[in-house]
Coordinates of C-alpha atoms in Angstrom, one line a residue:
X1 CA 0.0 0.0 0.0
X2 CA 1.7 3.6 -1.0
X3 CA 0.9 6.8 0.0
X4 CA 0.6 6.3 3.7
X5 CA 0.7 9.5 6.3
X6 CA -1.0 8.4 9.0
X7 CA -2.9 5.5 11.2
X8 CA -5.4 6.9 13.5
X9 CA -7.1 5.1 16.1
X10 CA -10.0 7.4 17.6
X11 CA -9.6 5.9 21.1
X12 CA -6.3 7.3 21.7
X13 CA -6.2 10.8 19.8
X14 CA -8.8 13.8 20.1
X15 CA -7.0 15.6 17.4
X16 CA -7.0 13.2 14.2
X17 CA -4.6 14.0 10.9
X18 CA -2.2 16.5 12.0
X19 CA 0.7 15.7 10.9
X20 CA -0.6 14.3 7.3
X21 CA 0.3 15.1 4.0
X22 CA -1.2 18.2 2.7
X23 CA -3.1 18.2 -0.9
X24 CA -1.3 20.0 -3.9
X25 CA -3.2 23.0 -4.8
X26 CA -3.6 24.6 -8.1
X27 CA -1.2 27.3 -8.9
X28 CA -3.8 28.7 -11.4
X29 CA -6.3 29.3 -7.9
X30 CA -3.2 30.6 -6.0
X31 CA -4.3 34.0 -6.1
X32 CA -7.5 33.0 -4.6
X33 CA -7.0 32.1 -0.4
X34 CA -7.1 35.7 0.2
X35 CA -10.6 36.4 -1.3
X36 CA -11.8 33.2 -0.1
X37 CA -11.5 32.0 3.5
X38 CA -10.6 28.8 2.4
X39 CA -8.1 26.2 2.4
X40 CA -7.0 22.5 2.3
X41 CA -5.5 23.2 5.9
X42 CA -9.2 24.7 6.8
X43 CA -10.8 21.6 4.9
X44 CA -8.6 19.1 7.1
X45 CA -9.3 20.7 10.2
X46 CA -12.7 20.7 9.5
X47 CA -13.0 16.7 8.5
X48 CA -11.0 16.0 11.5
X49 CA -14.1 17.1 13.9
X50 CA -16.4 15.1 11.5
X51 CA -13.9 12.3 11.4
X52 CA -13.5 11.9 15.7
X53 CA -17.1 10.8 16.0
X54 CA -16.0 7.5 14.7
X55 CA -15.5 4.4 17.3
X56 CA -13.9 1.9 15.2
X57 CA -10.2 1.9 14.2
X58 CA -9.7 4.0 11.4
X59 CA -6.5 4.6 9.0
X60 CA -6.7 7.8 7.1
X61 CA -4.1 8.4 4.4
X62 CA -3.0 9.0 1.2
X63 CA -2.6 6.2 -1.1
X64 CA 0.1 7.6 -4.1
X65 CA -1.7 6.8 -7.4
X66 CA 1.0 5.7 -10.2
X67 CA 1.2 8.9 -12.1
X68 CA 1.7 10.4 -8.9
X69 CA -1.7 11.4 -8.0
X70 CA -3.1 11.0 -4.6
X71 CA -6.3 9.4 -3.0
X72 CA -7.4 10.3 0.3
X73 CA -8.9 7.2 1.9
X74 CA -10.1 5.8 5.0
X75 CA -10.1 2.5 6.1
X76 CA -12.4 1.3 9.0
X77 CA -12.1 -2.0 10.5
X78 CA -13.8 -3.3 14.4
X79 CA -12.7 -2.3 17.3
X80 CA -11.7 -5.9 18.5
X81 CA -9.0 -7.8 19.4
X82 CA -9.8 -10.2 16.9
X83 CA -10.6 -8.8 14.7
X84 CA -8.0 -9.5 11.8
X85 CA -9.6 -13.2 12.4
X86 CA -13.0 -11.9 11.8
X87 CA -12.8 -9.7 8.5
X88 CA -10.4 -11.3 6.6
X89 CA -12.1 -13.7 5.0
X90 CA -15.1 -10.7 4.2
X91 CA -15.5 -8.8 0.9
X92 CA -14.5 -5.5 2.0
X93 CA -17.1 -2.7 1.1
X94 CA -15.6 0.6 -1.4
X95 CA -17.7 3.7 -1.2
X96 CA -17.6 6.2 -3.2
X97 CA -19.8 9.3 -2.9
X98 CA -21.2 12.5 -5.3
X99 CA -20.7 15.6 -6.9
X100 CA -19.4 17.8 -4.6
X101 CA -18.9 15.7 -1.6
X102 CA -16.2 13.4 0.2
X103 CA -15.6 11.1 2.7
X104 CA -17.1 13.2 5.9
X105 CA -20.3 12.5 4.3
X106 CA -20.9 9.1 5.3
X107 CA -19.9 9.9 9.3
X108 CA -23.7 8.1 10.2
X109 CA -22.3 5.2 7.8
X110 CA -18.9 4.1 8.8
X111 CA -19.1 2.6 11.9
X112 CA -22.5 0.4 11.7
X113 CA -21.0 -0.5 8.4
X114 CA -17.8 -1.8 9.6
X115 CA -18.8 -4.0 12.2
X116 CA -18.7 -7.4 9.7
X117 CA -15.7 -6.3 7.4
X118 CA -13.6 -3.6 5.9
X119 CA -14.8 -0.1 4.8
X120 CA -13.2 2.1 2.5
X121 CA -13.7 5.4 1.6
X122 CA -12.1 7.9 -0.8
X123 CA -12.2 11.0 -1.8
X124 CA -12.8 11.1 -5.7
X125 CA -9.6 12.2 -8.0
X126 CA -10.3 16.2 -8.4
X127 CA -13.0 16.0 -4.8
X128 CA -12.2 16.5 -1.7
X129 CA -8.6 16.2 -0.1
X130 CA -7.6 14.2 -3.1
X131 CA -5.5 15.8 -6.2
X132 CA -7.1 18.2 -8.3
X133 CA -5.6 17.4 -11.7
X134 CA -6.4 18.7 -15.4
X135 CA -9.7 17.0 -16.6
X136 CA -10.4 17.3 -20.6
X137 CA -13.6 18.4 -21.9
X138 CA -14.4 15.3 -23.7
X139 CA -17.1 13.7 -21.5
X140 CA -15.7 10.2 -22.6
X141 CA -11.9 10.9 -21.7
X142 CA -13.1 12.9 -18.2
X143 CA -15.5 9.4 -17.4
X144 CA -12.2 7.2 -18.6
X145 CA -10.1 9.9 -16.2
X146 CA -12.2 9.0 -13.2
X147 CA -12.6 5.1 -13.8
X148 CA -8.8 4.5 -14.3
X149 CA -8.0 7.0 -10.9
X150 CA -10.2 4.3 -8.9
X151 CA -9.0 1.0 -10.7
X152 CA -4.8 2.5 -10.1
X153 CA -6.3 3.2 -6.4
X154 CA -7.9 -0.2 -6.2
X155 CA -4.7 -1.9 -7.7
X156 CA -2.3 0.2 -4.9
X157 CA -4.5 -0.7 -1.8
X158 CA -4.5 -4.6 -2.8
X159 CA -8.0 -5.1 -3.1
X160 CA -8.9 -8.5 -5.0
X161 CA -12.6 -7.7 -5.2
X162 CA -14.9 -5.5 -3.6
X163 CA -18.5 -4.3 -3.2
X164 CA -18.7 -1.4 -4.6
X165 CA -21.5 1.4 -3.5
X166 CA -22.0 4.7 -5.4
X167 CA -23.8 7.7 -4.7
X168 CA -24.9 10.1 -7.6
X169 CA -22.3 11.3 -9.4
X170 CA -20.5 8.3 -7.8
X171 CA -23.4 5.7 -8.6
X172 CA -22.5 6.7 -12.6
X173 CA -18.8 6.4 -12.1
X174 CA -19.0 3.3 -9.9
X175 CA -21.3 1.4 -13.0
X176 CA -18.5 2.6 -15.5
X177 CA -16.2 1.1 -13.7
X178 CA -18.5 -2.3 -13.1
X179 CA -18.4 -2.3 -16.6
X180 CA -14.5 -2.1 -17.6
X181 CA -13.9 -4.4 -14.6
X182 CA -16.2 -6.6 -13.9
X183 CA -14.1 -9.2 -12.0
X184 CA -13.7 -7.1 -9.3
X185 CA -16.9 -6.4 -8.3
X186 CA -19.1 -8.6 -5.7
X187 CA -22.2 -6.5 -5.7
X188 CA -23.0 -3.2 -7.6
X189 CA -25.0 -1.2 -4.6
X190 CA -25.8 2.5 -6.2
X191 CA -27.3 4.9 -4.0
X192 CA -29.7 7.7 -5.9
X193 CA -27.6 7.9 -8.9
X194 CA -26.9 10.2 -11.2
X195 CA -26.8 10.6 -15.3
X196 CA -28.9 7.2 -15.9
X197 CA -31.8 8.8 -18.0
X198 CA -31.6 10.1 -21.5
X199 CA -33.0 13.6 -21.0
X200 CA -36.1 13.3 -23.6
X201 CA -37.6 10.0 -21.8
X202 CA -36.8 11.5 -18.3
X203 CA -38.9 14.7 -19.2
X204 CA -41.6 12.5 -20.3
X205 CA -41.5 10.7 -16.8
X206 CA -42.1 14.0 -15.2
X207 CA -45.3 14.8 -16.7
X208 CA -46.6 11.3 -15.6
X209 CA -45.6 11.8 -12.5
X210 CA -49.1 10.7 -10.8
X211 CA -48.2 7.4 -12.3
X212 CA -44.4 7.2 -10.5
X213 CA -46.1 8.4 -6.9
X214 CA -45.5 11.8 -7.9
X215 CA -42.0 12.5 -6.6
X216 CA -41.1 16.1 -5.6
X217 CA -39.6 18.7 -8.1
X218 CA -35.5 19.6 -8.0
X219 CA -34.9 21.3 -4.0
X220 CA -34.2 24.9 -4.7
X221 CA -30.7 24.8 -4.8
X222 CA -30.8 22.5 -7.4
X223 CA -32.9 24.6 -10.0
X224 CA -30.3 27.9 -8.9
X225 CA -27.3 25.3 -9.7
X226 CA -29.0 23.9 -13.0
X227 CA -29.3 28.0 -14.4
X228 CA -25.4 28.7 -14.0
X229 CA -23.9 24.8 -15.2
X230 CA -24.4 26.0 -18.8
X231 CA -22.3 29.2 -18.6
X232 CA -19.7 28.2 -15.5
X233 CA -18.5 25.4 -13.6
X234 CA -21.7 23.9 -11.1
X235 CA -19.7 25.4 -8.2
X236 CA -18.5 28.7 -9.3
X237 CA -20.6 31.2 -7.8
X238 CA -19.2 29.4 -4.4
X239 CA -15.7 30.4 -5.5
X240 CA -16.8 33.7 -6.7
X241 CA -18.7 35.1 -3.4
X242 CA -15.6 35.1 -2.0
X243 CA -15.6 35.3 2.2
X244 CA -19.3 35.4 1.5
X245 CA -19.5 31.9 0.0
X246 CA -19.5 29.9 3.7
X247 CA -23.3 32.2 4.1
X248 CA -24.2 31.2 0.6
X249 CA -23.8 27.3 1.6
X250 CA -25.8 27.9 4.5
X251 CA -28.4 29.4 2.5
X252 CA -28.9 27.0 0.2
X253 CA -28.2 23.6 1.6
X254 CA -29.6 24.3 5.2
X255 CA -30.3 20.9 5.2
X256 CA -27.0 19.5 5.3
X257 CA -27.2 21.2 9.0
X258 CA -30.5 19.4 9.5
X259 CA -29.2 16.0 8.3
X260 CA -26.4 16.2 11.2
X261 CA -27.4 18.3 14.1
X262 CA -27.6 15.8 16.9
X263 CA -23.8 15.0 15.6
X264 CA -22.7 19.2 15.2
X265 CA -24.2 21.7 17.3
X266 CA -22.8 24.3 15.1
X267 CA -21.8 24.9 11.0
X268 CA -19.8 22.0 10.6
X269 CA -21.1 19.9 7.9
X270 CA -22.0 22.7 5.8
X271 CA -18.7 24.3 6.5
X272 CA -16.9 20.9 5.1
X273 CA -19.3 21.2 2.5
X274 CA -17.8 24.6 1.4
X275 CA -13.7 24.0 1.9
X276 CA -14.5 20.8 -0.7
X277 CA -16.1 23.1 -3.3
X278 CA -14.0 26.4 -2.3
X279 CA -10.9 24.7 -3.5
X280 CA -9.6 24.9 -7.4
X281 CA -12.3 23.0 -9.5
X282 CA -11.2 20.0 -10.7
X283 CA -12.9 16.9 -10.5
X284 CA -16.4 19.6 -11.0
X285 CA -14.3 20.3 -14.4
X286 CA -14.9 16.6 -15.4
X287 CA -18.0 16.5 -14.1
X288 CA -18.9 19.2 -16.4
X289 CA -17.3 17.6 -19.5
X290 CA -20.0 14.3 -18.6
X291 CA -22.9 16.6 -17.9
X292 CA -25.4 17.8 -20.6
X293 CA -26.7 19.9 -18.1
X294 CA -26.7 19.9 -14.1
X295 CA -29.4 16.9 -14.3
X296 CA -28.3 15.2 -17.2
X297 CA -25.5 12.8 -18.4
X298 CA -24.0 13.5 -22.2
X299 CA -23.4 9.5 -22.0
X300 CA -26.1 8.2 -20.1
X301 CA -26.0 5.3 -18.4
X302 CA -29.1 3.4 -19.0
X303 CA -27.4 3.1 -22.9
X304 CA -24.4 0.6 -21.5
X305 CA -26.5 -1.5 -18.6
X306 CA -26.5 -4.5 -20.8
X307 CA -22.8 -4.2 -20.7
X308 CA -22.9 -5.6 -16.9
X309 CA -22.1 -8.9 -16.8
X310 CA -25.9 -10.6 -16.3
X311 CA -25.1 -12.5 -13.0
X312 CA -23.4 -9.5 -11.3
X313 CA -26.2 -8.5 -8.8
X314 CA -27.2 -4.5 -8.5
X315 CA -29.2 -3.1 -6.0
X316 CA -30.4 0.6 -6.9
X317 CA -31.4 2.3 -3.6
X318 CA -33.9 5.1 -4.2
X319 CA -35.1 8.0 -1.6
X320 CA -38.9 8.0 -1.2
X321 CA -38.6 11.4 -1.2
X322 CA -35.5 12.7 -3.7
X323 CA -35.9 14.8 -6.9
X324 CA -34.2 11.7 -8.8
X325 CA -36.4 9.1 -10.4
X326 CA -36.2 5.6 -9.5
X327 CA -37.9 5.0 -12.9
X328 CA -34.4 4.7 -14.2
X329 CA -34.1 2.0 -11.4
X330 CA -36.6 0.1 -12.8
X331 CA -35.8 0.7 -16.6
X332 CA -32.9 -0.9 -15.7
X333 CA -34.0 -4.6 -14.2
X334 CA -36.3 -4.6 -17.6
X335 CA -32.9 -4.0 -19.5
X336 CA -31.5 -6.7 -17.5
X337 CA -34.5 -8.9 -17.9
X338 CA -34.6 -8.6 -13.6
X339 CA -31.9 -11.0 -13.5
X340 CA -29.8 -10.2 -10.3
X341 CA -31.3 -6.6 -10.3
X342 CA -33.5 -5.5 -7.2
X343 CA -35.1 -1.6 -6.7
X344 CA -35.8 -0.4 -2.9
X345 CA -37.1 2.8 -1.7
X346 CA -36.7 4.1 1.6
X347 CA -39.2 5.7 2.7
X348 CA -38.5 9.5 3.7
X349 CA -35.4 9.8 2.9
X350 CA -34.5 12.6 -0.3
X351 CA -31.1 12.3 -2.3
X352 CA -28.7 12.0 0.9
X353 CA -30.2 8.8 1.8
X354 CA -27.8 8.0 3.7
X355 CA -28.0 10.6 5.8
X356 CA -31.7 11.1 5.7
X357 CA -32.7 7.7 7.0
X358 CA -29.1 6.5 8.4
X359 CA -30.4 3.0 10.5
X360 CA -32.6 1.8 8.0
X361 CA -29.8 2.2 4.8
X362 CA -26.8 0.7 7.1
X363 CA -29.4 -1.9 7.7
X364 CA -29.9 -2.6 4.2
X365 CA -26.6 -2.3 2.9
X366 CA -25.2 -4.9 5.9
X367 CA -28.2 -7.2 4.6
X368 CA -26.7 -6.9 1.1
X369 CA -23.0 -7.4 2.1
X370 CA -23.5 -10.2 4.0
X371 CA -25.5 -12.1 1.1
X372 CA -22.4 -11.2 -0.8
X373 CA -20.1 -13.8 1.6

């Protein structure tokens, strides 16, 4: 394994990741800290709260990609002495999470989840505390720039297989990556994911939407995202408020606070929000490159589901209440004639399903892994 900074073992430190290795940052943004009151330091003071509610032994690192770029990942195992006896013989579980996020995001996750066996977690190349490297603006070079980061990462930390769980953006990157290698994947879990529908038949959905339970319209911030995507990078108006962008967060994704408030009194999780997206744009350059528009994949992935190999099983996890359609959930068994392919809902939970209804998707995603072994 390469790239390693640091273990950690919440039980004996308060003050996790100090003496890690920092994140290049962009000379192009290096004008920038000044306007914005941002920083990787900021971001990894920030995770490191988020990080010391966990109870299980975590390593956090970087894990040194070939071509020199760097992965930060996580590693939980249980807090027991024997464990090493107890996990090794269990798939680990690889998740990878959306636009815009990293690997604080799945704090109400981590430990329930790493009970049974291994956890990883990474920050996307280009999200995150990870590198921020050039993406082109080819949406089928950007897609092939992602995939290969998390095979080279996957190659580095010695995984054999995995399970391998995707949300949104990372539910589209995770299938792509089913797809080129499918030998190392147990179970394809994908949370809510993004860029499945062709954007003609998704609009067509929407005006039947008595006949899909009538799911909500796009949150707010969504629409106010979806109007600048065409001109800028998702993101930029983050970057471009300057010290004002940490209130802008707040304003619009209030409910990040919401989703974590019995965990953070305060700002925390929407601060973290902001140092991930305050940094140089990167990996929200590729994301561009794939997007039609904010909503919409220029490949979609409903086009290359018959790619999977048939007896891989996927389970598409849907929130009752999110702005994305599970229709493409089910468009998706009918492509794969059902075979291995299984569609859930959970009930009041939107697009952070995970964080929305915490117990009852740890509860499904352990019932999953443990089919898997």
């Amino acid at each position: 394994m390469t790239g390693i900074c640091q273990l950690m073992d919440p039980a004996t430190t308060t003050a996790p990741m100090q003496n890690d290795c920092e994140t290049e940052s962009s000379s192009i943004w290096s004008w920038w800290p000044s306007w914005r009151p941002t920083s990787m330091s900021l971001l990894k003071t920030t995770e490191s709260k988020i990080l010391a509610c966990i109870q299980n032994d975590l390593w956090a690192r970087f894990v040194t990609l070939p071509n020199q770029n760097r992965i930060w990942t996580l590693t939980l195992t249980k807090k027991s002495a024997c464990k090493p006896a107890e996990q090794a013989h269990k798939t680990p579980l690889v998740m990878v999470h959306g636009f815009g996020g990293g690997v604080g995001l799945w704090i109400r996750n981590l430990d329930a989840l790493s009970h049974s066996r291994p956890v990883y977690a990474f920050d996307l190349l280009g999200f995150g505390r990870s590198s921020r490297p050039y993406f082109p603006s080819d949406a089928a070079k950007a897609e092939e720039q992602f995939v290969d980061s998390i095979e080279q990462w996957r190659e580095s930390v010695g995984l054999e297989n995995m399970i391998l769980l995707g949300h949104s953006l990372g539910g589209y990157l995770a299938t792509s990556y089913a797809i080129q290698y499918p030998s190392r994947v147990s179970h394809l879990i994908l949370v809510d994911p993004w860029g499945f529908p062709e954007r003609s038949q998704t609009q067509t959905q929407e005006g039947q939407s008595s006949e899909i339970g009538k799911r909500p319209s796009p949150p707010r911030w969504v629409k106010v995202l979806a109007s600048i995507v065409s001109l800028f990078n998702p993101l930029a108006v983050i970057r471009a408020a300057g010290p004002w962008g940490p209130g802008l967060v707040n304003r619009f994704r209030p409910d990040f606070k919401r989703k974590f408030e019995d965990l953070f009194d305060d700002d925390t999780m929407t601060q973290y929000i902001y140092h991930c997206n305050a940094q140089s744009p990167s990996g929200e350059v590729g994301f561009r490159a794939m997007s039609e528009t904010l909503g919409w994949a220029k490949r979609p992935m409903l086009q290359r589901v018959h790619l999977l190999p048939p007896k891989m099983p996927v389970t598409l996890l849907y929130g009752g209440r999110s702005w994305v359609s599970s229709s493409s959930g089910d468009r998706m068994a009918e492509i794969r004639s059902q075979t291995h392919t299984r569609v859930l809902l959970i009930n009041e939970a939107s697009h952070h399903v995970y964080a929305d209804q915490p117990e009852e998707f740890n509860r499904v995603v352990e019932s999953i892994c443990k089919s898997v072994d």
